[in-house]
Amino acid sequence: MEINPVLLGAYVSIARDVVVTGVAIITASVAIYGLRVWKRDVVGKESYEAAKALVYHSHALARASSKMRYPIREHERTVFSKEYIDNTTEGERWRTSEAAALRTRLKEYSDVYLGFYEALLSFRVIAGSQVYIAFQPFQNTLEKSLDRLYV
């Protein structure tokens, strides 16, 4: 049996094209799989960071909420001028000092609450509404304590 070089060249060319096509398909499959793994890793990392921020802000909000219930301390009291002391009673000065300290605490609390709410919404975007629903009792408790403050 004699091998025809012209036919052999055609068969080699066809075999080379089949091998190159197979390698291209395998390479594309590996690349798609790698992209999917990378995407899951990125989404998982974002989800972890968002959950971490939410837990941090919820603890900070709980601390700020409990700080609202503490009595006013000496360093939070207002220092009055001599003229103000002469023109007001001790009860008026106490009331003014307490109101100023409470306003300061409310400002701090609202800043912390804003951070918590932003973290909650960003995690809600990543993980869905079940996160928002899961934190609903925590939010209701905080609202009740603030309502008691204003009554």
mmCIF file with all atom_site columns, C-alpha atoms in Angstrom, residues 10-103:
data_model
loop_
_atom_site.group_PDB
_atom_site.id
_atom_site.type_symbol
_atom_site.label_atom_id
_atom_site.label_alt_id
_atom_site.label_comp_id
_atom_site.label_asym_id
_atom_site.label_entity_id
_atom_site.label_seq_id
_atom_site.pdbx_PDB_ins_code
_atom_site.Cartn_x
_atom_site.Cartn_y
_atom_site.Cartn_z
_atom_site.occupancy
_atom_site.B_iso_or_equiv
_atom_site.pdbx_formal_charge
_atom_site.auth_seq_id
_atom_site.auth_comp_id
_atom_site.auth_asym_id
_atom_site.auth_atom_id
_atom_site.pdbx_PDB_model_num
ATOM 1  C CA . ALA A 1 10  ? -4.991  17.012 3.351  1.00 0.00 ? 10  ALA A CA 1
ATOM 2  C CA . TYR A 1 11  ? -5.605  14.547 6.204  1.00 0.00 ? 11  TYR A CA 1
ATOM 3  C CA . VAL A 1 12  ? -2.950  16.182 8.361  1.00 0.00 ? 12  VAL A CA 1
ATOM 4  C CA . SER A 1 13  ? -4.482  19.586 7.682  1.00 0.00 ? 13  SER A CA 1
ATOM 5  C CA . ILE A 1 14  ? -7.969  18.324 8.621  1.00 0.00 ? 14  ILE A CA 1
ATOM 6  C CA . ALA A 1 15  ? -6.641  16.625 11.782 1.00 0.00 ? 15  ALA A CA 1
ATOM 7  C CA . ARG A 1 16  ? -4.806  19.813 12.763 1.00 0.00 ? 16  ARG A CA 1
ATOM 8  C CA . ASP A 1 17  ? -7.994  21.882 12.281 1.00 0.00 ? 17  ASP A CA 1
ATOM 9  C CA . VAL A 1 18  ? -10.006 19.407 14.404 1.00 0.00 ? 18  VAL A CA 1
ATOM 10 C CA . VAL A 1 19  ? -7.383  19.502 17.188 1.00 0.00 ? 19  VAL A CA 1
ATOM 11 C CA . VAL A 1 20  ? -7.205  23.324 17.114 1.00 0.00 ? 20  VAL A CA 1
ATOM 12 C CA . THR A 1 21  ? -11.031 23.538 17.218 1.00 0.00 ? 21  THR A CA 1
ATOM 13 C CA . GLY A 1 22  ? -11.162 21.077 20.130 1.00 0.00 ? 22  GLY A CA 1
ATOM 14 C CA . VAL A 1 23  ? -8.505  22.992 22.047 1.00 0.00 ? 23  VAL A CA 1
ATOM 15 C CA . ALA A 1 24  ? -10.352 26.275 21.402 1.00 0.00 ? 24  ALA A CA 1
ATOM 16 C CA . ILE A 1 25  ? -13.603 24.777 22.725 1.00 0.00 ? 25  ILE A CA 1
ATOM 17 C CA . ILE A 1 26  ? -11.843 23.416 25.818 1.00 0.00 ? 26  ILE A CA 1
ATOM 18 C CA . THR A 1 27  ? -10.102 26.760 26.405 1.00 0.00 ? 27  THR A CA 1
ATOM 19 C CA . ALA A 1 28  ? -13.394 28.656 26.080 1.00 0.00 ? 28  ALA A CA 1
ATOM 20 C CA . SER A 1 29  ? -15.054 26.218 28.509 1.00 0.00 ? 29  SER A CA 1
ATOM 21 C CA . VAL A 1 30  ? -12.278 26.673 31.063 1.00 0.00 ? 30  VAL A CA 1
ATOM 22 C CA . ALA A 1 31  ? -12.453 30.460 30.645 1.00 0.00 ? 31  ALA A CA 1
ATOM 23 C CA . ILE A 1 32  ? -16.250 30.503 31.172 1.00 0.00 ? 32  ILE A CA 1
ATOM 24 C CA . TYR A 1 33  ? -15.901 28.286 34.241 1.00 0.00 ? 33  TYR A CA 1
ATOM 25 C CA . GLY A 1 34  ? -13.162 30.575 35.610 1.00 0.00 ? 34  GLY A CA 1
ATOM 26 C CA . LEU A 1 35  ? -15.324 33.655 35.064 1.00 0.00 ? 35  LEU A CA 1
ATOM 27 C CA . ARG A 1 36  ? -18.238 32.031 36.877 1.00 0.00 ? 36  ARG A CA 1
ATOM 28 C CA . VAL A 1 37  ? -16.020 31.112 39.842 1.00 0.00 ? 37  VAL A CA 1
ATOM 29 C CA . TRP A 1 38  ? -14.571 34.631 39.892 1.00 0.00 ? 38  TRP A CA 1
ATOM 30 C CA . LYS A 1 39  ? -18.059 36.164 39.781 1.00 0.00 ? 39  LYS A CA 1
ATOM 31 C CA . ARG A 1 40  ? -19.216 33.985 42.695 1.00 0.00 ? 40  ARG A CA 1
ATOM 32 C CA . ASP A 1 41  ? -16.096 34.978 44.614 1.00 0.00 ? 41  ASP A CA 1
ATOM 33 C CA . VAL A 1 42  ? -16.686 38.691 43.974 1.00 0.00 ? 42  VAL A CA 1
ATOM 34 C CA . VAL A 1 43  ? -20.383 38.455 44.902 1.00 0.00 ? 43  VAL A CA 1
ATOM 35 C CA . GLY A 1 44  ? -19.513 36.455 48.012 1.00 0.00 ? 44  GLY A CA 1
ATOM 36 C CA . LYS A 1 45  ? -16.905 39.010 49.009 1.00 0.00 ? 45  LYS A CA 1
ATOM 37 C CA . GLU A 1 46  ? -19.355 41.894 48.491 1.00 0.00 ? 46  GLU A CA 1
ATOM 38 C CA . SER A 1 47  ? -22.004 40.045 50.462 1.00 0.00 ? 47  SER A CA 1
ATOM 39 C CA . TYR A 1 48  ? -19.548 39.387 53.287 1.00 0.00 ? 48  TYR A CA 1
ATOM 40 C CA . GLU A 1 49  ? -18.430 43.020 53.415 1.00 0.00 ? 49  GLU A CA 1
ATOM 41 C CA . ALA A 1 50  ? -22.034 44.265 53.375 1.00 0.00 ? 50  ALA A CA 1
ATOM 42 C CA . ALA A 1 51  ? -23.036 41.841 56.150 1.00 0.00 ? 51  ALA A CA 1
ATOM 43 C CA . LYS A 1 52  ? -19.996 42.862 58.184 1.00 0.00 ? 52  LYS A CA 1
ATOM 44 C CA . ALA A 1 53  ? -20.888 46.555 57.798 1.00 0.00 ? 53  ALA A CA 1
ATOM 45 C CA . LEU A 1 54  ? -24.509 45.863 58.744 1.00 0.00 ? 54  LEU A CA 1
ATOM 46 C CA . VAL A 1 55  ? -23.548 43.986 61.901 1.00 0.00 ? 55  VAL A CA 1
ATOM 47 C CA . TYR A 1 56  ? -21.081 46.730 62.867 1.00 0.00 ? 56  TYR A CA 1
ATOM 48 C CA . HIS A 1 57  ? -23.667 49.475 62.367 1.00 0.00 ? 57  HIS A CA 1
ATOM 49 C CA . SER A 1 58  ? -26.375 47.540 64.208 1.00 0.00 ? 58  SER A CA 1
ATOM 50 C CA . HIS A 1 59  ? -24.085 47.175 67.236 1.00 0.00 ? 59  HIS A CA 1
ATOM 51 C CA . ALA A 1 60  ? -23.163 50.858 67.060 1.00 0.00 ? 60  ALA A CA 1
ATOM 52 C CA . LEU A 1 61  ? -26.855 51.743 66.880 1.00 0.00 ? 61  LEU A CA 1
ATOM 53 C CA . ALA A 1 62  ? -27.651 49.539 69.871 1.00 0.00 ? 62  ALA A CA 1
ATOM 54 C CA . ARG A 1 63  ? -24.880 51.290 71.851 1.00 0.00 ? 63  ARG A CA 1
ATOM 55 C CA . ALA A 1 64  ? -26.173 54.713 70.816 1.00 0.00 ? 64  ALA A CA 1
ATOM 56 C CA . SER A 1 65  ? -29.699 53.698 71.762 1.00 0.00 ? 65  SER A CA 1
ATOM 57 C CA . SER A 1 66  ? -28.649 52.512 75.209 1.00 0.00 ? 66  SER A CA 1
ATOM 58 C CA . LYS A 1 67  ? -26.613 55.708 75.684 1.00 0.00 ? 67  LYS A CA 1
ATOM 59 C CA . MET A 1 68  ? -29.841 57.683 75.215 1.00 0.00 ? 68  MET A CA 1
ATOM 60 C CA . ARG A 1 69  ? -31.239 56.078 78.387 1.00 0.00 ? 69  ARG A CA 1
ATOM 61 C CA . TYR A 1 70  ? -28.277 56.946 80.622 1.00 0.00 ? 70  TYR A CA 1
ATOM 62 C CA . PRO A 1 71  ? -28.576 59.944 82.919 1.00 0.00 ? 71  PRO A CA 1
ATOM 63 C CA . ILE A 1 72  ? -26.845 63.099 81.785 1.00 0.00 ? 72  ILE A CA 1
ATOM 64 C CA . ARG A 1 73  ? -23.259 63.099 83.021 1.00 0.00 ? 73  ARG A CA 1
ATOM 65 C CA . GLU A 1 74  ? -21.307 66.046 84.313 1.00 0.00 ? 74  GLU A CA 1
ATOM 66 C CA . HIS A 1 75  ? -19.152 66.441 81.210 1.00 0.00 ? 75  HIS A CA 1
ATOM 67 C CA . GLU A 1 76  ? -22.318 66.737 79.083 1.00 0.00 ? 76  GLU A CA 1
ATOM 68 C CA . ARG A 1 77  ? -23.781 69.571 81.095 1.00 0.00 ? 77  ARG A CA 1
ATOM 69 C CA . THR A 1 78  ? -23.732 73.112 79.781 1.00 0.00 ? 78  THR A CA 1
ATOM 70 C CA . VAL A 1 79  ? -21.428 75.653 81.401 1.00 0.00 ? 79  VAL A CA 1
ATOM 71 C CA . PHE A 1 80  ? -23.334 78.883 81.906 1.00 0.00 ? 80  PHE A CA 1
ATOM 72 C CA . SER A 1 81  ? -22.017 82.417 82.063 1.00 0.00 ? 81  SER A CA 1
ATOM 73 C CA . LYS A 1 82  ? -22.284 84.496 85.217 1.00 0.00 ? 82  LYS A CA 1
ATOM 74 C CA . GLU A 1 83  ? -24.918 86.728 83.589 1.00 0.00 ? 83  GLU A CA 1
ATOM 75 C CA . TYR A 1 84  ? -27.028 83.721 82.585 1.00 0.00 ? 84  TYR A CA 1
ATOM 76 C CA . ILE A 1 85  ? -26.806 82.312 86.122 1.00 0.00 ? 85  ILE A CA 1
ATOM 77 C CA . ASP A 1 86  ? -27.946 85.634 87.596 1.00 0.00 ? 86  ASP A CA 1
ATOM 78 C CA . ASN A 1 87  ? -30.980 85.863 85.276 1.00 0.00 ? 87  ASN A CA 1
ATOM 79 C CA . THR A 1 88  ? -32.307 82.287 85.592 1.00 0.00 ? 88  THR A CA 1
ATOM 80 C CA . THR A 1 89  ? -33.379 79.889 88.301 1.00 0.00 ? 89  THR A CA 1
ATOM 81 C CA . GLU A 1 90  ? -31.612 76.648 89.032 1.00 0.00 ? 90  GLU A CA 1
ATOM 82 C CA . GLY A 1 91  ? -34.525 74.683 87.541 1.00 0.00 ? 91  GLY A CA 1
ATOM 83 C CA . GLU A 1 92  ? -34.319 76.632 84.291 1.00 0.00 ? 92  GLU A CA 1
ATOM 84 C CA . ARG A 1 93  ? -30.582 76.061 84.071 1.00 0.00 ? 93  ARG A CA 1
ATOM 85 C CA . TRP A 1 94  ? -31.054 72.342 84.754 1.00 0.00 ? 94  TRP A CA 1
ATOM 86 C CA . ARG A 1 95  ? -33.772 72.117 82.088 1.00 0.00 ? 95  ARG A CA 1
ATOM 87 C CA . THR A 1 96  ? -31.631 74.006 79.558 1.00 0.00 ? 96  THR A CA 1
ATOM 88 C CA . SER A 1 97  ? -28.615 71.836 80.293 1.00 0.00 ? 97  SER A CA 1
ATOM 89 C CA . GLU A 1 98  ? -30.608 68.607 80.035 1.00 0.00 ? 98  GLU A CA 1
ATOM 90 C CA . ALA A 1 99  ? -32.206 69.722 76.748 1.00 0.00 ? 99  ALA A CA 1
ATOM 91 C CA . ALA A 1 100 ? -28.832 70.618 75.236 1.00 0.00 ? 100 ALA A CA 1
ATOM 92 C CA . ALA A 1 101 ? -27.327 67.279 76.270 1.00 0.00 ? 101 ALA A CA 1
ATOM 93 C CA . LEU A 1 102 ? -30.327 65.415 74.886 1.00 0.00 ? 102 LEU A CA 1
ATOM 94 C CA . ARG A 1 103 ? -30.092 67.297 71.578 1.00 0.00 ? 103 ARG A CA 1
#
